[in-house]
Amino acid sequence: MKKYFFTVLLLLGISFLGWQIYQHVNSDKKVVKRQRKKVPVAVEIAPIRQATVQDIGRYSGSLYPNAAFIMAPKIAGRLEKIWVNIGDKLQSRQLIAVLDDAEYKQQVSQAKAELEVVRANLLEQENALENAKREYERAVALRKKKIASESQLDASLSEMKAQGAKLKVTIARVAQNEAAMRVANVRLEYTQIHVPDNNSAGCRVVGERFVDEGAMLAPNTPIVSIIDIGKLIAAIHVIEQDYPKISVGQKAVISTDAFPDRSFSGKVVRIAPILKEKSREARIEIEIPNPRKILKPGMFVRAQIQFEKYENATVVPTAAVIKRNTLQGVFIVDPDGKTARFVPVTLGIMDSKISEIRTPAMVGSVVVLGQHLLEDGASIIIPDNQATDKQPAKDTKTQL
């Protein structure tokens, strides 16, 4: 019995000792927590401002001519003369090259002579048909008088039909030779190579020259390339995230390293209907007027396209935005300047410097440095040079 009583007392003593230790430790934690909460945190602040913000997409790409094509002969021959060189301006129907035409002139002469022969045959055949018709008519008259036999009448009829058939063949040969004559003339015209008709006179220039005089050319051998630089196309590639924001007709601002102090206006004219699987990017084409011809195909360019613009938007430094418990927000300084409270926000347009606050409406200042050490309602210390800068700044304009 004494042993049992002693055991109970021992257990009670151990339990009481454990409870005392727990109370002591818990009390120390609360004291430390209260002390931490009361210790002010040195921070830096910035005013909440009203500004004009823009969501601008920035891309890079290359310039391409509005139109480009190769001038090449349609026939074979030796290049006798080339009248243009790289950079020359071209007019509509301007002569740019001539092939040796001696052989093609001879073909025209031959076709003309053959046509004269078949035309003479046509006249001869027409006369033969007229004679056959008169013989047939005479045979019919003699047959009525019982002078000519039935076989003589049939023979004259057959002869008339034969001459008529020969006339049709001769007429077809005349048409055939006339076509051959036209072909020979066309091939002779092909020895002179002209710039095609166009509605952009003065905007087409020679981009490249591929051959020299005296070269033997096969059909479709490139002679020169012609480009239209009255308007240029800036080809850029946009990511999947920006693709829905772009539409035909949107304005764009173009800049290039060749003219660092200038910008050029353009507009979106074509949007690729597909995105490349490897890059997840789509090709966008921007048309740029080039009246002074200072922009050239192949130049590297940068393009800016404005997606959104808001005036009098509430903005804070991006450094002020922090995430707490899956919520994005800012620490706004209380009016007394001694504490800061965490306010969840809905963000709008953002970049590395400025972030737009869509909701809630707010004024005052936010913590931009040291907020990672703060809890909601924490005490803060503001440097002397910022202590008086607690009011919202006047309206400014900011481009994001």
mmCIF file of C-alpha atoms in Angstrom:
data_model
loop_
_atom_site.group_PDB
_atom_site.id
_atom_site.type_symbol
_atom_site.label_atom_id
_atom_site.label_comp_id
_atom_site.label_asym_id
_atom_site.label_seq_id
_atom_site.Cartn_x
_atom_site.Cartn_y
_atom_site.Cartn_z
ATOM 1 C CA MET A 1 0.000 0.000 0.000
ATOM 2 C CA LYS A 2 2.824 2.376 0.870
ATOM 3 C CA LYS A 3 4.535 1.483 -2.400
ATOM 4 C CA TYR A 4 1.377 2.320 -4.362
ATOM 5 C CA PHE A 5 0.936 5.627 -2.541
ATOM 6 C CA PHE A 6 4.568 6.555 -3.194
ATOM 7 C CA THR A 7 4.184 5.838 -6.917
ATOM 8 C CA VAL A 8 1.106 8.086 -7.164
ATOM 9 C CA LEU A 9 2.906 10.908 -5.421
ATOM 10 C CA LEU A 10 5.877 10.516 -7.771
ATOM 11 C CA LEU A 11 3.643 10.712 -10.870
ATOM 12 C CA LEU A 12 1.851 13.758 -9.525
ATOM 13 C CA GLY A 13 5.169 15.430 -8.835
ATOM 14 C CA ILE A 14 6.469 14.755 -12.346
ATOM 15 C CA SER A 15 3.226 16.066 -13.901
ATOM 16 C CA PHE A 16 3.361 19.249 -11.848
ATOM 17 C CA LEU A 17 7.001 19.819 -12.783
ATOM 18 C CA GLY A 18 6.223 19.323 -16.513
ATOM 19 C CA TRP A 19 3.327 21.767 -16.340
ATOM 20 C CA GLN A 20 5.523 24.409 -14.745
ATOM 21 C CA ILE A 21 8.188 23.983 -17.430
ATOM 22 C CA TYR A 22 5.542 24.295 -20.218
ATOM 23 C CA GLN A 23 4.078 27.457 -18.694
ATOM 24 C CA HIS A 24 7.511 28.991 -18.398
ATOM 25 C CA VAL A 25 8.502 28.247 -22.023
ATOM 26 C CA ASN A 26 5.162 29.447 -23.429
ATOM 27 C CA SER A 27 5.414 32.633 -21.399
ATOM 28 C CA ASP A 28 8.894 33.293 -22.804
ATOM 29 C CA LYS A 29 7.607 32.880 -26.406
ATOM 30 C CA LYS A 30 4.766 35.313 -25.824
ATOM 31 C CA VAL A 31 7.170 37.823 -24.355
ATOM 32 C CA VAL A 32 9.520 37.448 -27.322
ATOM 33 C CA LYS A 33 6.605 37.751 -29.752
ATOM 34 C CA ARG A 34 5.339 40.867 -28.033
ATOM 35 C CA GLN A 35 8.814 42.287 -28.037
ATOM 36 C CA ARG A 36 9.256 41.540 -31.750
ATOM 37 C CA LYS A 37 5.928 43.116 -32.526
ATOM 38 C CA LYS A 38 6.803 46.197 -30.613
ATOM 39 C CA VAL A 39 10.250 46.619 -32.214
ATOM 40 C CA PRO A 40 9.864 49.121 -35.090
ATOM 41 C CA VAL A 41 11.273 48.131 -38.483
ATOM 42 C CA ALA A 42 13.238 50.654 -40.514
ATOM 43 C CA VAL A 43 11.672 50.958 -43.982
ATOM 44 C CA GLU A 44 11.701 53.139 -47.061
ATOM 45 C CA ILE A 45 8.473 54.443 -48.540
ATOM 46 C CA ALA A 46 7.235 55.909 -51.802
ATOM 47 C CA PRO A 47 4.083 57.894 -52.582
ATOM 48 C CA ILE A 48 1.061 56.408 -54.324
ATOM 49 C CA ARG A 49 0.707 58.372 -57.568
ATOM 50 C CA GLN A 50 -1.779 59.070 -60.328
ATOM 51 C CA ALA A 51 -0.302 58.555 -63.789
ATOM 52 C CA THR A 52 -1.095 57.710 -67.396
ATOM 53 C CA VAL A 53 -0.020 54.129 -68.021
ATOM 54 C CA GLN A 54 0.269 52.202 -71.261
ATOM 55 C CA ASP A 55 0.652 48.523 -71.989
ATOM 56 C CA ILE A 56 3.141 48.426 -74.849
ATOM 57 C CA GLY A 57 4.466 45.306 -76.563
ATOM 58 C CA ARG A 58 8.088 45.540 -77.673
ATOM 59 C CA TYR A 59 9.421 43.306 -80.448
ATOM 60 C CA SER A 60 12.332 43.048 -82.843
ATOM 61 C CA GLY A 61 12.414 41.989 -86.462
ATOM 62 C CA SER A 62 13.693 42.755 -89.952
ATOM 63 C CA LEU A 63 12.600 44.903 -92.874
ATOM 64 C CA TYR A 64 11.480 43.394 -96.171
ATOM 65 C CA PRO A 65 10.529 45.086 -99.466
ATOM 66 C CA ASN A 66 6.857 45.583 -100.187
ATOM 67 C CA ALA A 67 7.401 43.624 -103.420
ATOM 68 C CA ALA A 68 10.405 41.755 -104.780
ATOM 69 C CA PHE A 69 10.894 39.687 -107.919
ATOM 70 C CA ILE A 70 13.551 38.393 -110.293
ATOM 71 C CA MET A 71 13.894 39.567 -113.894
ATOM 72 C CA ALA A 72 14.877 36.658 -116.140
ATOM 73 C CA PRO A 73 14.684 35.909 -119.887
ATOM 74 C CA LYS A 74 11.916 33.713 -121.238
ATOM 75 C CA ILE A 75 14.195 32.446 -124.014
ATOM 76 C CA ALA A 76 17.809 31.309 -124.311
ATOM 77 C CA GLY A 77 20.497 33.551 -125.747
ATOM 78 C CA ARG A 78 23.632 35.593 -125.184
ATOM 79 C CA LEU A 79 23.281 38.700 -123.028
ATOM 80 C CA GLU A 80 24.244 41.484 -125.410
ATOM 81 C CA LYS A 81 23.597 44.518 -123.213
ATOM 82 C CA ILE A 82 22.477 45.240 -119.660
ATOM 83 C CA TRP A 83 21.371 48.791 -118.999
ATOM 84 C CA VAL A 84 20.970 48.855 -115.200
ATOM 85 C CA ASN A 85 23.045 48.204 -112.114
ATOM 86 C CA ILE A 86 22.599 47.858 -108.358
ATOM 87 C CA GLY A 87 20.678 50.751 -106.816
ATOM 88 C CA ASP A 88 19.325 52.182 -110.081
ATOM 89 C CA LYS A 89 15.790 53.543 -109.931
ATOM 90 C CA LEU A 90 13.416 52.011 -112.449
ATOM 91 C CA GLN A 91 10.412 53.303 -114.345
ATOM 92 C CA SER A 92 7.500 51.339 -115.721
ATOM 93 C CA ARG A 93 8.361 49.506 -118.984
ATOM 94 C CA GLN A 94 12.017 50.578 -118.757
ATOM 95 C CA LEU A 95 14.423 48.508 -120.865
ATOM 96 C CA ILE A 96 16.912 46.742 -118.620
ATOM 97 C CA ALA A 97 18.597 44.099 -120.831
ATOM 98 C CA VAL A 98 18.904 42.944 -124.454
ATOM 99 C CA LEU A 99 19.692 39.460 -125.778
ATOM 100 C CA ASP A 100 21.378 38.720 -129.105
ATOM 101 C CA ASP A 101 18.416 38.753 -131.524
ATOM 102 C CA ALA A 102 20.025 37.675 -134.837
ATOM 103 C CA GLU A 103 18.650 34.136 -134.653
ATOM 104 C CA TYR A 104 15.182 35.315 -133.663
ATOM 105 C CA LYS A 105 15.075 37.876 -136.482
ATOM 106 C CA GLN A 106 15.914 35.058 -138.887
ATOM 107 C CA GLN A 107 13.070 32.993 -137.455
ATOM 108 C CA VAL A 108 10.706 35.905 -138.073
ATOM 109 C CA SER A 109 11.905 36.190 -141.680
ATOM 110 C CA GLN A 110 11.459 32.449 -142.200
ATOM 111 C CA ALA A 111 7.974 32.492 -140.706
ATOM 112 C CA LYS A 112 7.066 35.462 -142.900
ATOM 113 C CA ALA A 113 8.267 33.678 -146.055
ATOM 114 C CA GLU A 114 6.363 30.501 -145.197
ATOM 115 C CA LEU A 115 3.249 32.568 -144.585
ATOM 116 C CA GLU A 116 3.591 34.192 -148.020
ATOM 117 C CA VAL A 117 3.856 30.737 -149.624
ATOM 118 C CA VAL A 118 0.689 29.395 -148.018
ATOM 119 C CA ARG A 119 -1.162 32.599 -148.824
ATOM 120 C CA ALA A 120 -0.197 32.146 -152.480
ATOM 121 C CA ASN A 121 -1.386 28.540 -152.277
ATOM 122 C CA LEU A 122 -4.640 29.851 -150.862
ATOM 123 C CA LEU A 123 -5.209 32.074 -153.906
ATOM 124 C CA GLU A 124 -4.353 29.171 -156.199
ATOM 125 C CA GLN A 125 -6.737 26.876 -154.388
ATOM 126 C CA GLU A 126 -9.534 29.442 -154.473
ATOM 127 C CA ASN A 127 -9.132 29.673 -158.277
ATOM 128 C CA ALA A 128 -9.114 25.882 -158.566
ATOM 129 C CA LEU A 129 -12.363 25.697 -156.612
ATOM 130 C CA GLU A 130 -13.975 28.335 -158.850
ATOM 131 C CA ASN A 131 -12.967 26.326 -161.949
ATOM 132 C CA ALA A 132 -14.361 23.141 -160.417
ATOM 133 C CA LYS A 133 -17.660 24.896 -159.696
ATOM 134 C CA ARG A 134 -17.934 26.124 -163.316
ATOM 135 C CA GLU A 135 -17.164 22.623 -164.640
ATOM 136 C CA TYR A 136 -19.840 21.173 -162.410
ATOM 137 C CA GLU A 137 -22.407 23.754 -163.531
ATOM 138 C CA ARG A 138 -21.570 23.045 -167.204
ATOM 139 C CA ALA A 139 -21.908 19.308 -166.605
ATOM 140 C CA VAL A 140 -25.335 19.852 -165.035
ATOM 141 C CA ALA A 141 -26.472 21.875 -168.081
ATOM 142 C CA LEU A 142 -25.158 19.267 -170.538
ATOM 143 C CA ARG A 143 -26.798 16.484 -168.574
ATOM 144 C CA LYS A 144 -30.154 18.232 -168.867
ATOM 145 C CA LYS A 145 -29.667 18.315 -172.652
ATOM 146 C CA LYS A 146 -28.732 14.617 -172.601
ATOM 147 C CA ILE A 147 -25.292 15.492 -173.951
ATOM 148 C CA ALA A 148 -23.216 14.570 -170.856
ATOM 149 C CA SER A 149 -23.483 11.231 -169.149
ATOM 150 C CA GLU A 150 -24.319 10.589 -165.507
ATOM 151 C CA SER A 151 -20.729 9.549 -164.819
ATOM 152 C CA GLN A 152 -19.373 12.839 -166.179
ATOM 153 C CA LEU A 153 -21.735 14.724 -163.858
ATOM 154 C CA ASP A 154 -20.589 12.683 -160.887
ATOM 155 C CA ALA A 155 -16.945 13.225 -161.773
ATOM 156 C CA SER A 156 -17.362 17.005 -161.917
ATOM 157 C CA LEU A 157 -19.210 16.969 -158.574
ATOM 158 C CA SER A 158 -16.432 14.955 -156.952
ATOM 159 C CA GLU A 159 -13.797 17.305 -158.323
ATOM 160 C CA MET A 160 -15.638 20.323 -156.934
ATOM 161 C CA LYS A 161 -15.863 18.740 -153.477
ATOM 162 C CA ALA A 162 -12.173 17.775 -153.549
ATOM 163 C CA GLN A 163 -11.141 21.310 -154.424
ATOM 164 C CA GLY A 164 -13.347 22.631 -151.609
ATOM 165 C CA ALA A 165 -11.644 20.300 -149.130
ATOM 166 C CA LYS A 166 -8.205 21.366 -150.349
ATOM 167 C CA LEU A 167 -9.237 24.992 -149.877
ATOM 168 C CA LYS A 168 -10.158 24.311 -146.234
ATOM 169 C CA VAL A 169 -6.788 22.646 -145.678
ATOM 170 C CA THR A 170 -5.015 25.614 -147.229
ATOM 171 C CA ILE A 171 -6.984 28.056 -145.081
ATOM 172 C CA ALA A 172 -5.955 26.061 -141.987
ATOM 173 C CA ARG A 173 -2.328 26.183 -143.112
ATOM 174 C CA VAL A 174 -2.561 29.936 -143.495
ATOM 175 C CA ALA A 175 -3.903 30.211 -139.938
ATOM 176 C CA GLN A 176 -1.131 27.911 -138.727
ATOM 177 C CA ASN A 177 1.568 29.980 -140.385
ATOM 178 C CA GLU A 178 0.060 33.210 -139.117
ATOM 179 C CA ALA A 179 0.265 31.772 -135.595
ATOM 180 C CA ALA A 180 3.874 30.749 -136.225
ATOM 181 C CA MET A 181 4.562 34.273 -137.409
ATOM 182 C CA ARG A 182 3.108 35.709 -134.208
ATOM 183 C CA VAL A 183 5.166 33.278 -132.116
ATOM 184 C CA ALA A 184 8.333 34.316 -133.938
ATOM 185 C CA ASN A 185 7.548 37.981 -133.332
ATOM 186 C CA VAL A 186 6.857 37.322 -129.645
ATOM 187 C CA ARG A 187 10.136 35.451 -129.253
ATOM 188 C CA LEU A 188 11.896 38.353 -130.947
ATOM 189 C CA GLU A 189 10.252 40.734 -128.451
ATOM 190 C CA TYR A 190 11.514 38.511 -125.632
ATOM 191 C CA THR A 191 15.075 39.500 -126.562
ATOM 192 C CA GLN A 192 14.321 42.890 -125.010
ATOM 193 C CA ILE A 193 13.601 42.646 -121.292
ATOM 194 C CA HIS A 194 11.527 45.448 -119.755
ATOM 195 C CA VAL A 195 10.365 46.303 -116.248
ATOM 196 C CA PRO A 196 6.716 45.226 -115.850
ATOM 197 C CA ASP A 197 3.976 47.843 -115.627
ATOM 198 C CA ASN A 198 3.366 49.037 -112.070
ATOM 199 C CA ASN A 199 1.582 51.732 -110.090
ATOM 200 C CA SER A 200 4.594 52.646 -107.961
ATOM 201 C CA ALA A 201 6.800 54.444 -110.477
ATOM 202 C CA GLY A 202 10.032 55.637 -108.915
ATOM 203 C CA CYS A 203 9.787 53.221 -105.978
ATOM 204 C CA ARG A 204 11.324 50.222 -107.708
ATOM 205 C CA VAL A 205 15.087 49.822 -107.677
ATOM 206 C CA VAL A 206 17.612 47.188 -108.671
ATOM 207 C CA GLY A 207 18.428 45.122 -105.609
ATOM 208 C CA GLU A 208 20.985 42.688 -107.042
ATOM 209 C CA ARG A 209 22.698 41.997 -110.362
ATOM 210 C CA PHE A 210 23.536 38.382 -111.118
ATOM 211 C CA VAL A 211 25.156 38.300 -114.612
ATOM 212 C CA ASP A 212 27.382 40.371 -116.873
ATOM 213 C CA GLU A 213 27.249 41.177 -120.577
ATOM 214 C CA GLY A 214 28.289 38.319 -122.831
ATOM 215 C CA ALA A 215 26.946 35.584 -120.577
ATOM 216 C CA MET A 216 24.989 32.749 -122.176
ATOM 217 C CA LEU A 217 21.591 32.572 -120.533
ATOM 218 C CA ALA A 218 19.101 29.754 -120.362
ATOM 219 C CA PRO A 219 15.405 30.511 -119.916
ATOM 220 C CA ASN A 220 14.626 31.808 -116.393
ATOM 221 C CA THR A 221 18.271 32.591 -115.586
ATOM 222 C CA PRO A 222 18.214 35.506 -113.080
ATOM 223 C CA ILE A 223 19.545 38.782 -114.470
ATOM 224 C CA VAL A 224 18.628 41.276 -111.733
ATOM 225 C CA SER A 225 16.336 41.428 -108.726
ATOM 226 C CA ILE A 226 13.882 44.304 -108.438
ATOM 227 C CA ILE A 227 12.461 45.532 -105.150
ATOM 228 C CA ASP A 228 9.753 48.046 -104.291
ATOM 229 C CA ILE A 229 10.868 50.212 -101.363
ATOM 230 C CA GLY A 230 8.122 52.835 -101.462
ATOM 231 C CA LYS A 231 6.676 50.849 -98.579
ATOM 232 C CA LEU A 232 8.501 48.339 -96.428
ATOM 233 C CA ILE A 233 7.282 45.431 -94.347
ATOM 234 C CA ALA A 234 8.590 44.887 -90.818
ATOM 235 C CA ALA A 235 8.218 41.210 -89.945
ATOM 236 C CA ILE A 236 8.086 40.522 -86.210
ATOM 237 C CA HIS A 237 7.141 37.471 -84.153
ATOM 238 C CA VAL A 238 4.861 37.736 -81.124
ATOM 239 C CA ILE A 239 4.430 35.264 -78.301
ATOM 240 C CA GLU A 240 1.212 33.401 -77.618
ATOM 241 C CA GLN A 241 0.345 35.690 -74.696
ATOM 242 C CA ASP A 242 0.369 38.835 -76.880
ATOM 243 C CA TYR A 243 -1.200 37.262 -79.987
ATOM 244 C CA PRO A 244 -4.855 37.960 -78.990
ATOM 245 C CA LYS A 245 -4.022 41.621 -78.308
ATOM 246 C CA ILE A 246 -2.986 42.379 -81.895
ATOM 247 C CA SER A 247 -5.390 43.211 -84.717
ATOM 248 C CA VAL A 248 -5.088 44.465 -88.284
ATOM 249 C CA GLY A 249 -4.890 48.253 -88.408
ATOM 250 C CA GLN A 250 -3.146 48.728 -85.059
ATOM 251 C CA LYS A 251 -0.544 51.486 -85.038
ATOM 252 C CA ALA A 252 3.112 50.695 -84.444
ATOM 253 C CA VAL A 253 6.217 52.770 -83.776
ATOM 254 C CA ILE A 254 9.364 51.555 -85.534
ATOM 255 C CA SER A 255 12.977 52.380 -84.647
ATOM 256 C CA THR A 256 16.259 51.195 -86.092
ATOM 257 C CA ASP A 257 19.939 51.391 -85.168
ATOM 258 C CA ALA A 258 20.668 53.137 -88.466
ATOM 259 C CA PHE A 259 18.645 56.168 -87.323
ATOM 260 C CA PRO A 260 18.738 56.079 -83.509
ATOM 261 C CA ASP A 261 17.225 59.562 -83.140
ATOM 262 C CA ARG A 262 14.227 58.921 -85.390
ATOM 263 C CA SER A 263 11.093 56.836 -85.235
ATOM 264 C CA PHE A 264 8.792 55.718 -88.038
ATOM 265 C CA SER A 265 5.079 55.042 -87.996
ATOM 266 C CA GLY A 266 3.473 51.896 -89.327
ATOM 267 C CA LYS A 267 0.390 49.753 -89.017
ATOM 268 C CA VAL A 268 -0.319 46.046 -88.749
ATOM 269 C CA VAL A 269 -1.447 44.728 -92.146
ATOM 270 C CA ARG A 270 -1.176 40.952 -91.823
ATOM 271 C CA ILE A 271 -1.416 38.462 -88.947
ATOM 272 C CA ALA A 272 -0.413 34.843 -89.410
ATOM 273 C CA PRO A 273 -3.312 32.485 -88.622
ATOM 274 C CA ILE A 274 -0.999 29.931 -87.011
ATOM 275 C CA LEU A 275 1.727 29.882 -84.376
ATOM 276 C CA LYS A 276 4.916 27.905 -84.890
ATOM 277 C CA GLU A 277 4.959 24.812 -82.723
ATOM 278 C CA LYS A 278 8.608 25.104 -81.704
ATOM 279 C CA SER A 279 8.635 28.758 -80.696
ATOM 280 C CA ARG A 280 4.896 29.316 -80.017
ATOM 281 C CA GLU A 281 5.197 32.576 -81.924
ATOM 282 C CA ALA A 282 3.186 34.062 -84.788
ATOM 283 C CA ARG A 283 4.439 36.237 -87.641
ATOM 284 C CA ILE A 284 3.062 39.770 -87.743
ATOM 285 C CA GLU A 285 3.679 42.110 -90.689
ATOM 286 C CA ILE A 286 3.755 45.888 -90.233
ATOM 287 C CA GLU A 287 3.581 48.205 -93.247
ATOM 288 C CA ILE A 288 5.862 51.265 -93.053
ATOM 289 C CA PRO A 289 5.645 54.170 -95.543
ATOM 290 C CA ASN A 290 9.103 54.998 -96.884
ATOM 291 C CA PRO A 291 8.680 58.100 -99.084
ATOM 292 C CA ARG A 292 12.298 59.243 -98.687
ATOM 293 C CA LYS A 293 13.642 55.722 -99.308
ATOM 294 C CA ILE A 294 15.956 55.939 -96.287
ATOM 295 C CA LEU A 295 14.873 52.617 -94.805
ATOM 296 C CA LYS A 296 16.279 49.586 -96.582
ATOM 297 C CA PRO A 297 15.327 45.901 -96.683
ATOM 298 C CA GLY A 298 17.351 43.794 -94.283
ATOM 299 C CA MET A 299 17.636 46.433 -91.554
ATOM 300 C CA PHE A 300 17.125 45.308 -87.968
ATOM 301 C CA VAL A 301 14.181 47.131 -86.397
ATOM 302 C CA ARG A 302 12.354 47.390 -83.103
ATOM 303 C CA ALA A 303 8.585 47.713 -83.023
ATOM 304 C CA GLN A 304 6.318 49.007 -80.268
ATOM 305 C CA ILE A 305 2.583 48.287 -80.341
ATOM 306 C CA GLN A 306 0.268 49.888 -77.802
ATOM 307 C CA PHE A 307 -2.306 47.474 -76.382
ATOM 308 C CA GLU A 308 -3.927 49.509 -73.583
ATOM 309 C CA LYS A 309 -3.820 53.031 -72.187
ATOM 310 C CA TYR A 310 -5.298 54.365 -68.938
ATOM 311 C CA GLU A 311 -5.215 57.943 -67.718
ATOM 312 C CA ASN A 312 -5.202 58.911 -64.027
ATOM 313 C CA ALA A 313 -4.382 55.352 -63.011
ATOM 314 C CA THR A 314 -3.218 54.585 -59.467
ATOM 315 C CA VAL A 315 0.385 53.381 -59.571
ATOM 316 C CA VAL A 316 3.013 52.287 -57.061
ATOM 317 C CA PRO A 317 6.621 51.157 -57.463
ATOM 318 C CA THR A 318 6.744 47.494 -58.448
ATOM 319 C CA ALA A 319 9.142 46.937 -55.536
ATOM 320 C CA ALA A 320 6.226 47.641 -53.172
ATOM 321 C CA VAL A 321 4.214 44.637 -54.397
ATOM 322 C CA ILE A 322 4.640 41.587 -52.160
ATOM 323 C CA LYS A 323 2.870 38.258 -51.772
ATOM 324 C CA ARG A 324 1.518 37.128 -48.394
ATOM 325 C CA ASN A 325 -0.460 33.906 -47.985
ATOM 326 C CA THR A 326 -1.044 33.614 -51.771
ATOM 327 C CA LEU A 327 -2.351 37.201 -51.880
ATOM 328 C CA GLN A 328 -0.605 40.007 -53.730
ATOM 329 C CA GLY A 329 -0.657 43.320 -51.944
ATOM 330 C CA VAL A 330 1.237 46.276 -50.562
ATOM 331 C CA PHE A 331 2.050 47.633 -47.106
ATOM 332 C CA ILE A 332 0.393 51.027 -46.918
ATOM 333 C CA VAL A 333 1.636 53.501 -44.313
ATOM 334 C CA ASP A 334 -0.989 54.574 -41.794
ATOM 335 C CA PRO A 335 -1.679 58.323 -41.473
ATOM 336 C CA ASP A 336 0.323 58.532 -38.251
ATOM 337 C CA GLY A 337 3.408 57.303 -40.103
ATOM 338 C CA LYS A 338 4.225 54.838 -37.313
ATOM 339 C CA THR A 339 2.582 51.620 -38.537
ATOM 340 C CA ALA A 340 1.923 49.840 -41.834
ATOM 341 C CA ARG A 341 -0.877 47.506 -42.776
ATOM 342 C CA PHE A 342 -1.050 44.900 -45.518
ATOM 343 C CA VAL A 343 -3.675 45.619 -48.214
ATOM 344 C CA PRO A 344 -4.458 42.973 -50.880
ATOM 345 C CA VAL A 345 -4.664 44.561 -54.350
ATOM 346 C CA THR A 346 -5.711 43.730 -57.902
ATOM 347 C CA LEU A 347 -2.896 44.590 -60.277
ATOM 348 C CA GLY A 348 -3.210 45.941 -63.807
ATOM 349 C CA ILE A 349 -0.406 46.962 -66.125
ATOM 350 C CA MET A 350 3.036 46.162 -64.715
ATOM 351 C CA ASP A 351 6.667 46.476 -65.628
ATOM 352 C CA SER A 352 9.947 46.369 -63.730
ATOM 353 C CA LYS A 353 9.446 49.866 -62.269
ATOM 354 C CA ILE A 354 5.747 50.716 -61.986
ATOM 355 C CA SER A 355 2.617 48.664 -61.226
ATOM 356 C CA GLU A 356 -0.967 49.787 -61.721
ATOM 357 C CA ILE A 357 -3.392 49.217 -58.821
ATOM 358 C CA ARG A 358 -6.892 48.499 -60.158
ATOM 359 C CA THR A 359 -8.536 47.912 -56.770
ATOM 360 C CA PRO A 360 -8.926 49.095 -54.056
ATOM 361 C CA ALA A 361 -8.665 52.880 -54.330
ATOM 362 C CA MET A 362 -5.844 54.119 -52.149
ATOM 363 C CA VAL A 363 -3.828 57.219 -51.301
ATOM 364 C CA GLY A 364 -0.791 57.870 -49.191
ATOM 365 C CA SER A 365 2.494 55.995 -49.255
ATOM 366 C CA VAL A 366 3.606 52.387 -49.523
ATOM 367 C CA VAL A 367 6.629 50.545 -48.187
ATOM 368 C CA VAL A 368 9.165 49.795 -50.924
ATOM 369 C CA LEU A 369 12.070 48.467 -48.849
ATOM 370 C CA GLY A 370 11.917 46.331 -45.707
ATOM 371 C CA GLN A 371 8.349 45.094 -46.208
ATOM 372 C CA HIS A 372 9.486 41.473 -46.120
ATOM 373 C CA LEU A 373 10.128 41.995 -42.363
ATOM 374 C CA LEU A 374 6.663 43.386 -41.676
ATOM 375 C CA GLU A 375 3.450 41.891 -40.422
ATOM 376 C CA ASP A 376 0.036 43.509 -40.683
ATOM 377 C CA GLY A 377 -0.021 46.491 -38.315
ATOM 378 C CA ALA A 378 3.711 46.391 -37.617
ATOM 379 C CA SER A 379 5.534 49.422 -36.256
ATOM 380 C CA ILE A 380 7.868 51.139 -38.690
ATOM 381 C CA ILE A 381 10.587 53.764 -38.692
ATOM 382 C CA ILE A 382 10.742 56.132 -41.652
ATOM 383 C CA PRO A 383 14.067 57.843 -42.457
ATOM 384 C CA ASP A 384 14.167 61.565 -41.738
ATOM 385 C CA ASN A 385 14.502 62.472 -45.413
ATOM 386 C CA GLN A 386 11.198 60.664 -46.137
ATOM 387 C CA ALA A 387 9.287 61.526 -42.991
ATOM 388 C CA THR A 388 7.653 64.578 -44.532
ATOM 389 C CA ASP A 389 6.899 62.865 -47.876
ATOM 390 C CA LYS A 390 3.728 61.043 -46.918
ATOM 391 C CA GLN A 391 1.175 62.762 -49.144
ATOM 392 C CA PRO A 392 0.194 61.435 -52.597
ATOM 393 C CA ALA A 393 2.164 62.924 -55.446
ATOM 394 C CA LYS A 394 0.624 65.145 -58.075
ATOM 395 C CA ASP A 395 -0.528 63.684 -61.371
ATOM 396 C CA THR A 396 2.244 62.505 -63.637
ATOM 397 C CA LYS A 397 2.421 60.639 -66.902
ATOM 398 C CA THR A 398 4.163 57.298 -67.048
ATOM 399 C CA GLN A 399 4.562 54.876 -69.918
ATOM 400 C CA LEU A 400 4.856 51.213 -69.031
#
